Amino acid sequence: MMSTTVAWLMTSMLPASHPAHAFQIPAVATAPITATTTSSRLSMINVFGQGKKAITETKQPELPKDVKDAISKCRGAVQKGLEDRISRMDVEMPVGAFVSSANFGVEKKASTNKQKGNLSSLTADESDETYLTQEKLETSNRELARLFVEMFQPLGESHICAVFNDELLADQARQRWSNDISAECNIAAIDRKGKRSSRGGGIKSTGNKGGMQKKKKAMGFVAKIAAELEEDTSGPFKLPKDTEVALFVAPGPKELIAIERICNQVGMGTCVILLNARLSMIEKFASDEAKKMFTEDFETVWSLGAAPQQVAPSCLMHRAYPGPWILARKPTVGTPKTIALKDDSKFTEDECREAYDKIEISELERNTEKLAENMANWFK
C-alpha cells in the first residue's frame, strides 16, 4: 500500500435533511501526518448509512443480498479505505448493474420499477446483445459515478471532479445532474477534441473544415495515443484546480495513459478513484510503470462480478476492503454460498476451476434446483 501525504479529516455528521442513503460516520482520530506536497483536507462524512461498528466488526465475509445491498456495502468499503488513508482506489460493479437490476432513484426516470434485483442476473450471458446495450452500459456507469459524487458532497462541488472518456458522455451527465444539489461537482472529459456521433459512435471532429488530413510522422502506439489526447488547443487534459477527489468513469487503455500522467502530477494528496475500469481485463498496459501503478498501487476496495462461467458456472467473485476475495456459488434457490477465500489477489481462472470442482452439492439442493428449473420452464 502506498503511503499518503494527505491529512484525512473526519468531520461532523450530515444534517437530518440529507437523503437517507447518505452516509454518516462519527469523527475518527487520526495520527499526525506531515504533508510533503500540497496539503489536502479530504473531509469525509459517513454517507453510507452505516455506523462504525458495521464497518469494523469482524465476521465471516458474505456477498450482498442484492444490488441495492451491494451499493450500501460498497460505500462501507470505500469509507474504510479512506480511514486507512488509501488515495488510489479501484471500484467495480457488475456490468449494467444499475439499469438491469434496479431503479435506485439516482437519476429521475419515467420507469416505476422498484425491484431490488438479485445476484443471479450477474452470471447471465453478458455477450448476448439483448442483455445489455451500449446505452444501458453508459447509463450504468454514469449512475455509479452519480452515487460517488453524492458520497463526497461534504467536500464541496469545486473539490469533486467526475471525469468521463469523451464530451458526449460528459454532456449527458451535465444534463442528467443539472439542478440537483446532491450531484454538484465539476464534470470533465479526457477527450475534448469533439463529440461522438450519436448514430455512428465515432468522434466527430470540430476542426479541419476542409476534411483534409495532414500527414503525420509515424510513431509508436503509446506516443500516438498520447498525442491524440493532447491535440486539443488547450493542451493535455488536466484536473480542475483544487480537485481533491477525481472519479474516472469507465476508463479504457487509452484513458489510462492520461490517468497515469494525472496521478504522477497531483501526487497522493488527491484521491483518485477508478469506477468500472475493468483493470483485470486489460491485456497490455502502456509501460511497466503503468502496469505497476494500476495493478499494485491502486487498491481494489470493492469488486462484484461473475467468475469465469466456463469453469465455474453460476459463481461470483467479490471483494469488499479490507476483507478477502470471495468465490461463491449462486444456487437457483437461496443465497450465494462461499466456496473459497483468497487474501492476496483476485482468483485466477485455474483457481476458480479447482475450487468449483471440489464443491459438493447435496442431493436435496440438486432436487430443489431441478424443481425450480422445471417450474420456470412451465411459464415459458
mmCIF file of N, CA and C in Angstrom, residues 8-16 18-28 41-52 55 74-76 78-80 82-83 147-156 160 244-245:
data_model
loop_
_atom_site.group_PDB
_atom_site.id
_atom_site.type_symbol
_atom_site.label_atom_id
_atom_site.label_comp_id
_atom_site.label_asym_id
_atom_site.label_seq_id
_atom_site.Cartn_x
_atom_site.Cartn_y
_atom_site.Cartn_z
ATOM 1 N N TRP A 8 -6.231 13.142 6.353
ATOM 2 C CA TRP A 8 -7.627 12.789 6.154
ATOM 3 C C TRP A 8 -8.404 13.159 7.427
ATOM 4 N N LEU A 9 -9.298 14.077 7.301
ATOM 5 C CA LEU A 9 -10.047 14.550 8.458
ATOM 6 C C LEU A 9 -11.472 14.022 8.408
ATOM 7 N N MET A 10 -11.955 13.493 9.513
ATOM 8 C CA MET A 10 -13.320 13.014 9.603
ATOM 9 C C MET A 10 -14.122 14.067 10.349
ATOM 10 N N THR A 11 -15.149 14.617 9.706
ATOM 11 C CA THR A 11 -15.871 15.745 10.250
ATOM 12 C C THR A 11 -17.225 15.357 10.808
ATOM 13 N N SER A 12 -18.057 16.351 11.093
ATOM 14 C CA SER A 12 -19.346 16.146 11.742
ATOM 15 C C SER A 12 -20.322 15.400 10.859
ATOM 16 N N MET A 13 -21.433 14.973 11.439
ATOM 17 C CA MET A 13 -22.426 14.205 10.713
ATOM 18 C C MET A 13 -23.247 15.094 9.788
ATOM 19 N N LEU A 14 -23.868 14.452 8.803
ATOM 20 C CA LEU A 14 -24.737 15.172 7.890
ATOM 21 C C LEU A 14 -26.014 15.585 8.600
ATOM 22 N N PRO A 15 -26.636 16.689 8.173
ATOM 23 C CA PRO A 15 -27.898 17.090 8.768
ATOM 24 C C PRO A 15 -29.003 16.107 8.431
ATOM 25 N N ALA A 16 -30.046 16.133 9.240
ATOM 26 C CA ALA A 16 -31.148 15.177 9.058
ATOM 27 C C ALA A 16 -31.847 15.351 7.727
ATOM 28 N N HIS A 18 -30.510 15.606 4.881
ATOM 29 C CA HIS A 18 -29.801 14.958 3.788
ATOM 30 C C HIS A 18 -30.493 13.658 3.429
ATOM 31 N N PRO A 19 -30.433 13.225 2.131
ATOM 32 C CA PRO A 19 -31.091 11.978 1.712
ATOM 33 C C PRO A 19 -30.714 10.810 2.592
ATOM 34 N N ALA A 20 -31.657 9.873 2.733
ATOM 35 C CA ALA A 20 -31.493 8.743 3.646
ATOM 36 C C ALA A 20 -30.325 7.857 3.265
ATOM 37 N N HIS A 21 -29.982 7.796 1.948
ATOM 38 C CA HIS A 21 -28.911 6.909 1.563
ATOM 39 C C HIS A 21 -27.555 7.574 1.702
ATOM 40 N N ALA A 22 -27.506 8.791 2.260
ATOM 41 C CA ALA A 22 -26.221 9.424 2.515
ATOM 42 C C ALA A 22 -25.609 8.807 3.758
ATOM 43 N N PHE A 23 -24.262 8.780 3.801
ATOM 44 C CA PHE A 23 -23.633 8.093 4.923
ATOM 45 C C PHE A 23 -23.253 9.048 6.029
ATOM 46 N N GLN A 24 -23.145 8.510 7.241
ATOM 47 C CA GLN A 24 -22.831 9.304 8.409
ATOM 48 C C GLN A 24 -21.885 8.510 9.295
ATOM 49 N N ILE A 25 -20.734 9.060 9.577
ATOM 50 C CA ILE A 25 -19.746 8.344 10.383
ATOM 51 C C ILE A 25 -19.244 9.240 11.495
ATOM 52 N N PRO A 26 -19.041 8.703 12.687
ATOM 53 C CA PRO A 26 -18.523 9.509 13.786
ATOM 54 C C PRO A 26 -17.115 9.989 13.479
ATOM 55 N N ALA A 27 -16.680 11.050 14.164
ATOM 56 C CA ALA A 27 -15.329 11.550 13.971
ATOM 57 C C ALA A 27 -14.330 10.485 14.392
ATOM 58 N N VAL A 28 -13.275 10.342 13.621
ATOM 59 C CA VAL A 28 -12.267 9.332 13.898
ATOM 60 C C VAL A 28 -10.935 10.017 14.111
ATOM 61 N N ARG A 41 -7.529 18.542 2.394
ATOM 62 C CA ARG A 41 -8.388 18.419 3.565
ATOM 63 C C ARG A 41 -9.554 17.501 3.228
ATOM 64 N N LEU A 42 -9.266 16.311 2.721
ATOM 65 C CA LEU A 42 -10.333 15.407 2.297
ATOM 66 C C LEU A 42 -11.221 15.118 3.481
ATOM 67 N N SER A 43 -12.271 15.892 3.627
ATOM 68 C CA SER A 43 -13.186 15.740 4.741
ATOM 69 C C SER A 43 -14.243 14.724 4.367
ATOM 70 N N MET A 44 -14.360 13.660 5.153
ATOM 71 C CA MET A 44 -15.329 12.626 4.848
ATOM 72 C C MET A 44 -16.352 12.513 5.957
ATOM 73 N N ILE A 45 -17.604 12.463 5.554
ATOM 74 C CA ILE A 45 -18.702 12.194 6.456
ATOM 75 C C ILE A 45 -19.284 10.860 6.026
ATOM 76 N N ASN A 46 -19.785 10.095 6.962
ATOM 77 C CA ASN A 46 -20.269 8.766 6.609
ATOM 78 C C ASN A 46 -21.553 8.846 5.807
ATOM 79 N N VAL A 47 -21.409 8.880 4.476
ATOM 80 C CA VAL A 47 -22.567 8.969 3.597
ATOM 81 C C VAL A 47 -23.196 7.606 3.346
ATOM 82 N N PHE A 48 -22.740 6.611 4.052
ATOM 83 C CA PHE A 48 -23.185 5.262 3.736
ATOM 84 C C PHE A 48 -24.331 4.742 4.575
ATOM 85 N N GLY A 49 -24.705 5.461 5.615
ATOM 86 C CA GLY A 49 -25.789 4.968 6.441
ATOM 87 C C GLY A 49 -25.387 3.783 7.285
ATOM 88 N N GLN A 50 -24.083 3.627 7.575
ATOM 89 C CA GLN A 50 -23.613 2.544 8.414
ATOM 90 C C GLN A 50 -22.822 3.131 9.564
ATOM 91 N N GLY A 51 -23.013 2.595 10.732
ATOM 92 C CA GLY A 51 -22.222 3.036 11.867
ATOM 93 C C GLY A 51 -20.837 2.427 11.801
ATOM 94 N N LYS A 52 -19.950 2.911 12.643
ATOM 95 C CA LYS A 52 -18.584 2.409 12.638
ATOM 96 C C LYS A 52 -18.542 0.927 12.997
ATOM 97 N N ILE A 55 -18.819 -1.342 10.100
ATOM 98 C CA ILE A 55 -17.676 -1.370 9.212
ATOM 99 C C ILE A 55 -16.536 -2.195 9.793
ATOM 100 N N CYS A 74 -20.661 -1.334 -0.599
ATOM 101 C CA CYS A 74 -19.600 -0.666 -1.340
ATOM 102 C C CYS A 74 -19.214 0.636 -0.650
ATOM 103 N N ARG A 75 -20.210 1.387 -0.223
ATOM 104 C CA ARG A 75 -19.948 2.637 0.481
ATOM 105 C C ARG A 75 -19.143 2.389 1.755
ATOM 106 N N GLY A 76 -19.497 1.327 2.475
ATOM 107 C CA GLY A 76 -18.773 0.998 3.691
ATOM 108 C C GLY A 76 -17.317 0.650 3.416
ATOM 109 N N VAL A 78 -15.478 1.696 0.841
ATOM 110 C CA VAL A 78 -14.779 2.928 0.459
ATOM 111 C C VAL A 78 -14.470 3.761 1.692
ATOM 112 N N GLN A 79 -15.428 3.845 2.609
ATOM 113 C CA GLN A 79 -15.215 4.604 3.830
ATOM 114 C C GLN A 79 -14.041 4.035 4.628
ATOM 115 N N LYS A 80 -13.958 2.703 4.709
ATOM 116 C CA LYS A 80 -12.854 2.073 5.418
ATOM 117 C C LYS A 80 -11.529 2.375 4.736
ATOM 118 N N LEU A 82 -10.809 5.053 3.058
ATOM 119 C CA LEU A 82 -10.468 6.442 3.374
ATOM 120 C C LEU A 82 -9.881 6.553 4.776
ATOM 121 N N GLU A 83 -10.455 5.809 5.711
ATOM 122 C CA GLU A 83 -9.926 5.813 7.068
ATOM 123 C C GLU A 83 -8.487 5.305 7.094
ATOM 124 N N LEU A 147 -23.556 8.228 -7.759
ATOM 125 C CA LEU A 147 -23.565 7.822 -6.353
ATOM 126 C C LEU A 147 -22.300 8.282 -5.634
ATOM 127 N N PHE A 148 -21.164 8.182 -6.322
ATOM 128 C CA PHE A 148 -19.913 8.594 -5.703
ATOM 129 C C PHE A 148 -19.815 10.112 -5.578
ATOM 130 N N VAL A 149 -20.366 10.826 -6.532
ATOM 131 C CA VAL A 149 -20.393 12.297 -6.427
ATOM 132 C C VAL A 149 -21.170 12.707 -5.180
ATOM 133 N N GLU A 150 -22.318 12.090 -4.965
ATOM 134 C CA GLU A 150 -23.106 12.408 -3.780
ATOM 135 C C GLU A 150 -22.366 12.016 -2.502
ATOM 136 N N MET A 151 -21.645 10.916 -2.570
ATOM 137 C CA MET A 151 -20.906 10.445 -1.412
ATOM 138 C C MET A 151 -19.917 11.499 -0.901
ATOM 139 N N PHE A 152 -19.295 12.215 -1.824
ATOM 140 C CA PHE A 152 -18.262 13.181 -1.452
ATOM 141 C C PHE A 152 -18.767 14.625 -1.393
ATOM 142 N N GLN A 153 -20.076 14.828 -1.419
ATOM 143 C CA GLN A 153 -20.627 16.171 -1.401
ATOM 144 C C GLN A 153 -20.129 17.046 -0.244
ATOM 145 N N PRO A 154 -19.876 16.479 0.952
ATOM 146 C CA PRO A 154 -19.387 17.326 2.049
ATOM 147 C C PRO A 154 -18.131 18.124 1.707
ATOM 148 N N LEU A 155 -17.368 17.663 0.705
ATOM 149 C CA LEU A 155 -16.171 18.398 0.311
ATOM 150 C C LEU A 155 -16.495 19.713 -0.372
ATOM 151 N N GLY A 156 -17.651 19.778 -1.034
ATOM 152 C CA GLY A 156 -17.989 20.946 -1.836
ATOM 153 C C GLY A 156 -17.748 20.657 -3.303
ATOM 154 N N ILE A 160 -14.669 18.185 -6.184
ATOM 155 C CA ILE A 160 -15.027 16.881 -6.735
ATOM 156 C C ILE A 160 -15.059 16.991 -8.257
ATOM 157 N N GLU A 244 -9.904 17.526 -5.119
ATOM 158 C CA GLU A 244 -9.431 16.636 -4.063
ATOM 159 C C GLU A 244 -9.854 15.194 -4.301
ATOM 160 N N VAL A 245 -10.956 15.003 -5.030
ATOM 161 C CA VAL A 245 -11.412 13.658 -5.393
ATOM 162 C C VAL A 245 -11.697 13.636 -6.887
#
